[in-house]
CSV table of C-alpha atoms in Angstrom, one decimal:
chain,number,residue,atom,x,y,z
A,1,UNK,CA,117.0,91.9,124.9
A,2,UNK,CA,120.1,90.1,123.6
A,3,UNK,CA,121.7,92.8,121.4
A,4,UNK,CA,122.8,96.1,123.0
A,5,UNK,CA,124.8,97.7,120.2
A,6,UNK,CA,123.7,101.0,118.6
A,7,UNK,CA,121.8,100.7,115.3
A,8,UNK,CA,124.2,100.6,112.3
A,9,UNK,CA,127.3,100.0,114.5
A,10,UNK,CA,129.8,97.3,113.4
A,11,UNK,CA,130.1,94.4,115.8
A,12,UNK,CA,133.7,93.4,116.6
A,13,UNK,CA,134.5,90.2,118.3
A,14,UNK,CA,136.5,90.6,121.5
A,15,UNK,CA,139.3,88.5,120.0
A,16,UNK,CA,139.8,90.9,117.1
A,17,UNK,CA,140.2,94.1,119.0
A,18,UNK,CA,144.0,94.1,118.5
A,19,UNK,CA,143.6,93.2,114.8
A,20,UNK,CA,141.8,96.4,113.9
A,21,UNK,CA,144.9,98.4,113.5
A,22,UNK,CA,146.6,95.8,111.3
A,23,UNK,CA,143.4,95.5,109.2
A,24,UNK,CA,143.3,99.3,108.7
A,25,UNK,CA,146.9,99.3,107.5
A,26,UNK,CA,146.3,96.4,105.1
A,27,UNK,CA,143.2,98.0,103.6
A,28,UNK,CA,144.7,101.5,103.3
A,29,UNK,CA,144.1,102.7,99.8
A,30,UNK,CA,141.8,99.9,98.9
A,31,UNK,CA,138.3,100.6,97.7
A,32,UNK,CA,135.7,98.0,98.5
A,33,UNK,CA,132.9,97.2,96.1
A,34,UNK,CA,132.6,97.3,92.3
A,35,UNK,CA,133.2,100.5,90.4
A,36,UNK,CA,130.5,101.6,88.0
A,37,UNK,CA,131.3,102.2,84.3
A,38,UNK,CA,129.6,104.1,81.6
A,39,UNK,CA,128.6,100.9,79.8
A,40,UNK,CA,126.7,99.5,82.8
A,41,UNK,CA,123.1,99.7,83.8
A,42,UNK,CA,121.7,103.1,84.6
A,43,UNK,CA,118.8,104.3,86.8
A,44,UNK,CA,116.7,104.9,83.7
A,45,UNK,CA,117.1,101.3,82.6
A,46,UNK,CA,116.0,100.0,86.0
A,47,UNK,CA,113.1,102.3,86.7
A,48,UNK,CA,111.1,102.7,83.6
A,49,UNK,CA,108.0,104.8,83.5
A,50,UNK,CA,105.2,105.9,81.1
A,51,UNK,CA,102.5,103.9,79.3
A,52,UNK,CA,103.2,100.3,78.4
A,53,UNK,CA,101.7,98.2,75.6
A,54,UNK,CA,100.8,94.5,75.2
A,55,UNK,CA,104.3,93.8,73.8
A,56,UNK,CA,105.9,95.1,77.0
A,57,UNK,CA,103.5,92.9,79.1
A,58,UNK,CA,104.4,89.9,77.0
A,59,UNK,CA,108.1,90.5,77.5
A,60,UNK,CA,107.7,90.9,81.2
A,61,UNK,CA,105.6,87.8,81.4
A,62,UNK,CA,108.2,85.8,79.6
A,63,UNK,CA,110.9,87.1,81.9
A,64,UNK,CA,108.9,86.1,85.0
A,65,UNK,CA,108.0,82.7,83.7
A,66,UNK,CA,111.2,81.2,85.2
A,67,UNK,CA,110.0,81.8,88.7
A,68,UNK,CA,108.5,78.8,90.6
A,69,UNK,CA,105.7,80.9,92.1
A,70,UNK,CA,104.5,81.9,88.6
A,71,UNK,CA,104.7,78.3,87.4
A,72,UNK,CA,102.8,76.8,90.5
A,73,UNK,CA,100.3,79.7,91.0
A,74,UNK,CA,99.2,81.0,87.6
A,75,UNK,CA,96.9,84.0,87.7
A,76,UNK,CA,93.2,82.9,87.5
A,77,UNK,CA,94.0,79.2,87.7
A,78,UNK,CA,94.2,76.6,90.4
A,79,UNK,CA,97.3,75.7,92.1
A,80,UNK,CA,99.5,73.4,90.0
A,81,UNK,CA,100.9,70.4,92.0
A,82,UNK,CA,102.4,68.5,89.1
A,83,UNK,CA,99.9,65.7,88.9
A,84,UNK,CA,99.4,64.0,85.6
A,85,UNK,CA,95.6,63.8,85.1
A,86,UNK,CA,95.5,63.6,81.2
A,87,UNK,CA,94.8,59.9,81.1
A,88,UNK,CA,92.1,60.1,83.8
A,89,UNK,CA,90.3,62.9,81.9
A,90,UNK,CA,90.0,60.8,78.8
A,91,UNK,CA,89.0,57.6,80.6
A,92,UNK,CA,85.3,56.8,80.0
A,93,UNK,CA,84.6,55.7,83.6
A,94,UNK,CA,86.9,58.1,85.5
A,95,UNK,CA,85.5,59.9,88.4
A,96,UNK,CA,86.7,63.3,87.2
A,97,UNK,CA,85.0,62.8,83.8
A,98,UNK,CA,81.8,61.9,85.6
A,99,UNK,CA,82.0,65.0,87.8
A,100,UNK,CA,82.7,67.3,84.9
A,101,UNK,CA,80.0,65.8,82.7
A,102,UNK,CA,77.4,65.4,85.4
A,103,UNK,CA,74.4,67.8,85.0
A,104,UNK,CA,72.3,68.9,87.9
A,105,UNK,CA,69.2,66.8,88.4
A,106,UNK,CA,65.8,68.4,88.4
A,107,UNK,CA,64.4,66.1,91.1
A,108,UNK,CA,66.6,67.1,94.1
A,109,UNK,CA,68.1,70.2,95.5
A,110,UNK,CA,71.4,71.2,97.1
A,111,UNK,CA,69.6,71.2,100.5
A,112,UNK,CA,68.6,67.5,100.2
A,113,UNK,CA,72.2,66.7,99.1
A,114,UNK,CA,73.8,68.5,102.1
A,115,UNK,CA,71.4,67.5,104.9
A,116,UNK,CA,70.4,64.1,103.5
A,117,UNK,CA,66.8,64.4,104.7
A,118,UNK,CA,65.0,61.2,105.3
A,119,UNK,CA,61.8,62.6,103.8
A,120,UNK,CA,63.3,62.9,100.3
A,121,UNK,CA,61.2,62.0,97.3
A,122,UNK,CA,63.4,59.2,96.3
A,123,UNK,CA,63.9,57.7,99.9
A,124,UNK,CA,62.1,54.6,100.9
A,125,UNK,CA,61.1,53.6,104.4
A,126,UNK,CA,64.2,51.5,105.0
A,127,UNK,CA,66.5,54.2,103.7
A,128,UNK,CA,64.8,56.9,105.8
A,129,UNK,CA,65.1,54.8,109.0
A,130,UNK,CA,68.8,54.2,108.3
A,131,UNK,CA,69.4,57.9,107.9
A,132,UNK,CA,67.5,58.7,111.2
A,133,UNK,CA,69.5,56.1,113.1
A,134,UNK,CA,72.7,57.6,111.7
A,135,UNK,CA,71.7,61.1,112.9
A,136,UNK,CA,70.7,59.7,116.3
A,137,UNK,CA,74.1,58.1,116.7
A,138,UNK,CA,76.2,61.1,115.3
A,139,UNK,CA,74.2,64.1,116.4
A,140,UNK,CA,72.0,62.7,119.2
A,141,UNK,CA,69.0,64.0,117.2
A,142,UNK,CA,65.7,62.5,118.4
A,143,UNK,CA,62.3,63.3,117.1
A,144,UNK,CA,59.9,65.4,119.4
A,145,UNK,CA,58.5,63.0,122.0
A,146,UNK,CA,60.6,60.1,120.8
A,147,UNK,CA,61.7,57.7,123.6
A,148,UNK,CA,65.5,57.2,123.9
A,149,UNK,CA,66.3,53.6,123.0
A,150,UNK,CA,69.7,52.0,123.9
A,151,UNK,CA,68.9,48.6,122.2
A,152,UNK,CA,69.5,46.5,125.4
A,153,UNK,CA,69.1,42.8,125.2
A,154,UNK,CA,66.1,42.1,127.5
A,155,UNK,CA,66.1,38.4,127.1
A,156,UNK,CA,62.5,38.1,126.1
A,157,UNK,CA,61.2,40.8,128.4
A,158,UNK,CA,59.2,43.7,127.0
A,159,UNK,CA,60.3,47.0,128.6
A,160,UNK,CA,57.2,48.7,127.5
A,161,UNK,CA,54.9,46.5,129.5
A,162,UNK,CA,57.1,45.3,132.4
A,163,UNK,CA,57.1,47.4,135.6
A,164,UNK,CA,60.2,47.5,137.8
A,165,UNK,CA,60.3,48.2,141.6
A,166,UNK,CA,57.9,47.5,144.4
A,167,UNK,CA,54.3,48.8,144.5
A,168,UNK,CA,52.6,49.8,147.7
A,169,UNK,CA,49.3,48.2,148.4
A,170,UNK,CA,46.3,50.5,148.1
A,171,UNK,CA,45.4,52.0,151.4
A,172,UNK,CA,42.0,53.4,152.1
A,173,UNK,CA,41.6,57.0,153.1
A,174,UNK,CA,45.2,57.8,152.1
A,175,UNK,CA,44.5,61.4,151.0
A,176,UNK,CA,42.3,61.9,154.1
A,177,UNK,CA,45.1,60.8,156.3
A,178,UNK,CA,47.4,63.4,154.8
A,179,UNK,CA,45.1,66.4,155.1
A,180,UNK,CA,43.4,65.5,158.4
A,181,UNK,CA,43.8,68.2,161.1
A,182,UNK,CA,46.0,67.7,164.1
A,183,UNK,CA,43.1,67.7,166.5
A,184,UNK,CA,41.6,64.6,164.8
A,185,UNK,CA,42.3,61.3,166.4
A,186,UNK,CA,44.6,59.9,163.7
A,187,UNK,CA,46.5,56.9,165.1
A,188,UNK,CA,47.3,55.5,161.6
A,189,UNK,CA,49.0,58.7,160.3
A,190,UNK,CA,52.6,58.3,159.1
A,191,UNK,CA,55.3,59.6,161.4
A,192,UNK,CA,56.8,61.8,158.7
A,193,UNK,CA,53.4,63.3,158.0
A,194,UNK,CA,53.0,64.1,161.7
A,195,UNK,CA,56.4,65.8,161.9
A,196,UNK,CA,55.8,67.8,158.7
A,197,UNK,CA,52.4,69.0,160.0
A,198,UNK,CA,53.9,70.0,163.3
A,199,UNK,CA,56.7,72.1,161.6
A,200,UNK,CA,54.4,73.8,159.1
A,201,UNK,CA,51.4,74.5,161.2
A,202,UNK,CA,51.1,77.5,163.6
A,203,UNK,CA,49.0,76.4,166.5
A,204,UNK,CA,47.2,79.0,168.5
A,205,UNK,CA,48.7,79.7,172.0
A,206,UNK,CA,51.5,77.1,171.4
A,207,UNK,CA,55.2,77.6,170.5
A,208,UNK,CA,56.5,76.8,167.0
A,209,UNK,CA,57.8,73.3,166.7
A,210,UNK,CA,61.4,73.4,165.3
A,211,UNK,CA,62.2,69.7,165.3
A,212,UNK,CA,64.6,69.9,168.2
A,213,UNK,CA,62.6,67.6,170.4
A,214,UNK,CA,60.1,64.9,169.6
A,215,UNK,CA,56.6,66.1,168.9
A,216,UNK,CA,55.0,63.7,171.4
A,217,UNK,CA,57.5,64.8,174.1
A,218,UNK,CA,56.7,68.4,173.3
A,219,UNK,CA,53.0,67.8,173.6
A,220,UNK,CA,53.5,66.0,177.0
A,221,UNK,CA,55.6,69.0,178.2
A,222,UNK,CA,52.9,71.5,177.3
A,223,UNK,CA,50.3,69.4,179.1
A,224,UNK,CA,52.4,69.3,182.2
A,225,UNK,CA,52.9,73.1,182.1
A,226,UNK,CA,49.1,73.5,181.7
A,227,UNK,CA,48.5,71.2,184.7
A,228,UNK,CA,51.0,73.1,186.8
A,229,UNK,CA,49.3,76.4,186.4
A,230,UNK,CA,47.6,77.2,189.7
A,231,UNK,CA,46.2,80.3,191.2
A,232,UNK,CA,49.0,82.2,193.1
A,233,UNK,CA,49.0,85.2,195.3
A,234,UNK,CA,52.0,86.7,193.4
A,235,UNK,CA,50.6,89.3,191.0
A,236,UNK,CA,52.0,91.4,188.2
A,237,UNK,CA,52.5,94.3,190.5
A,238,UNK,CA,54.7,92.1,192.8
A,239,UNK,CA,56.7,91.0,189.8
A,240,UNK,CA,57.4,94.6,188.8
A,241,UNK,CA,58.1,96.1,192.2
A,242,UNK,CA,59.7,93.1,193.7
A,243,UNK,CA,59.4,91.6,197.2
A,244,UNK,CA,62.9,91.5,198.4
A,245,UNK,CA,64.1,91.6,202.0
A,246,UNK,CA,66.4,94.3,203.5
A,247,UNK,CA,69.4,92.0,203.4
A,248,UNK,CA,68.7,91.1,199.7
A,249,UNK,CA,68.5,94.8,198.8
A,250,UNK,CA,72.0,95.6,200.1
A,251,UNK,CA,74.8,96.0,197.5
A,252,UNK,CA,77.1,93.2,196.7
A,253,UNK,CA,80.2,92.6,198.8
A,254,UNK,CA,82.5,93.0,195.8
A,255,UNK,CA,80.9,96.2,194.5
A,256,UNK,CA,83.7,98.7,193.7
A,257,UNK,CA,86.5,96.6,195.4
A,258,UNK,CA,88.3,93.3,195.0
A,259,UNK,CA,87.9,90.6,197.6
A,260,UNK,CA,89.9,88.0,195.8
A,261,UNK,CA,93.0,87.0,197.8
A,262,UNK,CA,96.2,88.1,196.0
A,263,UNK,CA,94.4,90.6,193.8
A,264,UNK,CA,93.8,93.3,196.5
A,265,UNK,CA,95.8,96.6,196.6
A,266,UNK,CA,97.0,96.7,200.2
A,267,UNK,CA,99.8,98.8,201.7
A,268,UNK,CA,102.9,96.6,202.1
A,269,UNK,CA,106.6,97.2,202.6
A,270,UNK,CA,107.6,94.8,199.9
A,271,UNK,CA,109.2,96.2,196.7
A,272,UNK,CA,108.1,94.4,193.6
A,273,UNK,CA,110.4,94.1,190.5
A,274,UNK,CA,114.1,94.8,190.0
A,275,UNK,CA,115.6,98.3,189.9
A,276,UNK,CA,116.8,99.8,186.7
A,277,UNK,CA,120.2,100.7,188.2
A,278,UNK,CA,121.5,97.6,189.9
A,279,UNK,CA,123.4,99.1,192.8
A,280,UNK,CA,122.5,96.0,194.8
A,281,UNK,CA,124.9,93.7,192.9
A,282,UNK,CA,128.6,94.1,192.1
A,283,UNK,CA,129.5,94.8,188.5
A,284,UNK,CA,131.5,92.1,186.7
A,285,UNK,CA,135.2,92.5,186.2
A,286,UNK,CA,134.9,91.9,182.5
A,287,UNK,CA,131.7,93.1,180.9
A,288,UNK,CA,130.4,91.5,177.8
A,289,UNK,CA,129.3,93.5,174.8
A,290,UNK,CA,125.8,92.0,175.2
A,291,UNK,CA,125.5,93.1,178.8
A,292,UNK,CA,123.4,96.3,178.8
A,293,UNK,CA,122.7,96.4,182.5
A,294,UNK,CA,123.4,99.6,184.3
A,295,UNK,CA,125.5,98.9,187.5
A,296,UNK,CA,125.6,102.5,188.6
A,297,UNK,CA,128.8,103.3,186.7
A,298,UNK,CA,127.3,104.5,183.5
A,299,UNK,CA,127.6,108.1,182.4
A,300,UNK,CA,124.7,110.5,182.6
A,301,UNK,CA,123.2,112.8,180.0
A,302,UNK,CA,125.5,115.7,181.0
A,303,UNK,CA,128.5,113.6,179.9
A,304,UNK,CA,126.8,113.0,176.6
A,305,UNK,CA,125.9,116.6,176.0
A,306,UNK,CA,129.2,118.0,177.3
A,307,UNK,CA,131.9,115.4,176.8
A,308,UNK,CA,135.4,115.9,178.1
A,309,UNK,CA,138.0,117.3,175.7
A,310,UNK,CA,140.2,114.2,176.4
A,311,UNK,CA,137.6,111.8,175.0
A,312,UNK,CA,139.1,112.3,171.5
A,313,UNK,CA,142.5,111.1,172.9
A,314,UNK,CA,141.0,108.0,174.4
A,315,UNK,CA,141.2,109.2,178.0
A,316,UNK,CA,138.2,109.1,180.3
A,317,UNK,CA,137.5,111.1,183.4
A,318,UNK,CA,137.5,107.8,185.4
A,319,UNK,CA,141.2,107.4,184.6
A,320,UNK,CA,142.1,110.4,186.7
A,321,UNK,CA,140.3,108.9,189.8
A,322,UNK,CA,142.1,105.5,189.6
A,323,UNK,CA,144.5,104.8,192.5
A,324,UNK,CA,148.1,104.5,191.4
A,325,UNK,CA,151.5,103.8,192.9
A,326,UNK,CA,154.2,106.5,193.3
A,327,UNK,CA,156.2,105.3,190.3
A,328,UNK,CA,153.2,105.4,188.0
A,329,UNK,CA,152.2,108.9,189.2
A,330,UNK,CA,155.8,110.3,188.7
A,331,UNK,CA,156.0,108.7,185.2
A,332,UNK,CA,152.7,110.3,184.1
A,333,UNK,CA,153.7,113.7,185.4
A,334,UNK,CA,157.0,113.5,183.6
A,335,UNK,CA,155.3,112.7,180.3
A,336,UNK,CA,153.3,115.9,180.5
A,337,UNK,CA,156.4,118.0,181.2
A,338,UNK,CA,156.5,118.1,185.0
A,339,UNK,CA,159.7,116.5,186.2
A,340,UNK,CA,160.5,116.7,190.0
A,341,UNK,CA,163.5,115.9,192.1
A,342,UNK,CA,163.3,113.2,194.7
A,343,UNK,CA,162.8,115.5,197.6
A,344,UNK,CA,160.1,117.6,195.8
A,345,UNK,CA,158.2,114.5,194.6
A,346,UNK,CA,158.2,112.9,198.0
A,347,UNK,CA,156.9,116.0,199.6
A,348,UNK,CA,154.1,116.3,197.1
A,349,UNK,CA,153.2,112.7,197.3
A,350,UNK,CA,153.0,112.8,201.1
A,351,UNK,CA,150.5,115.7,200.9
A,352,UNK,CA,148.4,113.8,198.3
A,353,UNK,CA,148.5,110.6,200.4
A,354,UNK,CA,147.4,112.6,203.5
A,355,UNK,CA,144.6,114.2,201.5
A,356,UNK,CA,143.4,110.8,200.0
A,357,UNK,CA,143.7,108.5,203.0
A,358,UNK,CA,144.0,110.9,206.0
A,359,UNK,CA,147.2,109.2,207.2
A,360,UNK,CA,150.8,110.3,207.2
A,361,UNK,CA,152.3,106.8,207.0
A,362,UNK,CA,153.2,106.7,203.3
A,363,UNK,CA,153.5,103.2,201.7
A,364,UNK,CA,154.0,102.1,198.1
A,365,UNK,CA,150.5,100.8,197.7
A,366,UNK,CA,148.1,102.2,195.1
A,367,UNK,CA,146.4,104.9,197.2
A,368,UNK,CA,146.8,108.2,195.4
A,369,UNK,CA,145.0,109.1,192.2
A,370,UNK,CA,146.2,111.4,189.6
A,371,UNK,CA,143.3,113.8,190.3
A,372,UNK,CA,144.4,114.2,194.0
A,373,UNK,CA,148.1,114.7,193.0
A,374,UNK,CA,147.1,117.4,190.5
A,375,UNK,CA,145.1,119.2,193.2
A,376,UNK,CA,148.2,119.2,195.5
A,377,UNK,CA,150.4,120.2,192.6
């Protein structure tokens, strides 16, 4: 769809948007179109009704005679193309004059004229053969039983009497050789005949030959099997019940258990695989965003369900357990509104240091966490 305006809406070019107001002022008070007058045409003059006579038709035909379609396509007449055929009509040997003055002949019919049958009454033998050759070439129409001729140049040879190809010499008892039974001594039978007879004949007490092995080899194999059949003491009862020894009747060694080395479930102290929480290796100092390994310092589900109120401020619980120096602890306490004198802060810091390290020798190392100092406070 290339036009998206509403039906009946005026299309305004984007470059004329600012000109609409100026155009409206210039055309103010101006009436577009032509004003009608009393002396002009009225509706009754345009739409006339009621019965019309031949004079009205003549007047209407004369008014419409100026149109090209009326001149070229007159009613009830052929299409006028502007050809000048007056001289050709009056010429004595003109084709149009002959066509117009020709009368239908009583000897032929329209069917003979359209189909050009070779069996016409006025057609001779040469004309009929020429018509049949034309239809053979154009429509590939041959008579029933007619041999297809391609008009080759045989160089003096007659294709109707000459025989092409090789001819087998007549062999005696040819049909008898083909239908002779397999039991007959037929040394002269063709190899293909023997194979075909072996695949299509069902012999009594012998398997069906499928062509997988040679027929002669199959016959020799059957003969060897027949010669190997000797009377044995092993009967059908022994075949059904079996004649196994006590050792052969014992279950297999691998029944219900695995005896393959490396695939047996044995009790060992070895732990296979890596633990989910890698407490056995130290956590890296700077962890990558792609490192999803748990080094034992991840939060548990309780922290997820009940987070600390200080999480919104960007403060984690681990920040309270980090060891800090005395100046850092005093600065953090002052920011939350707890300012101490030197004597009071030294006393509180000694108690926190004793609680954290178990020693009374206070140094300036990072040994006291903010959690321990709050507990002493």
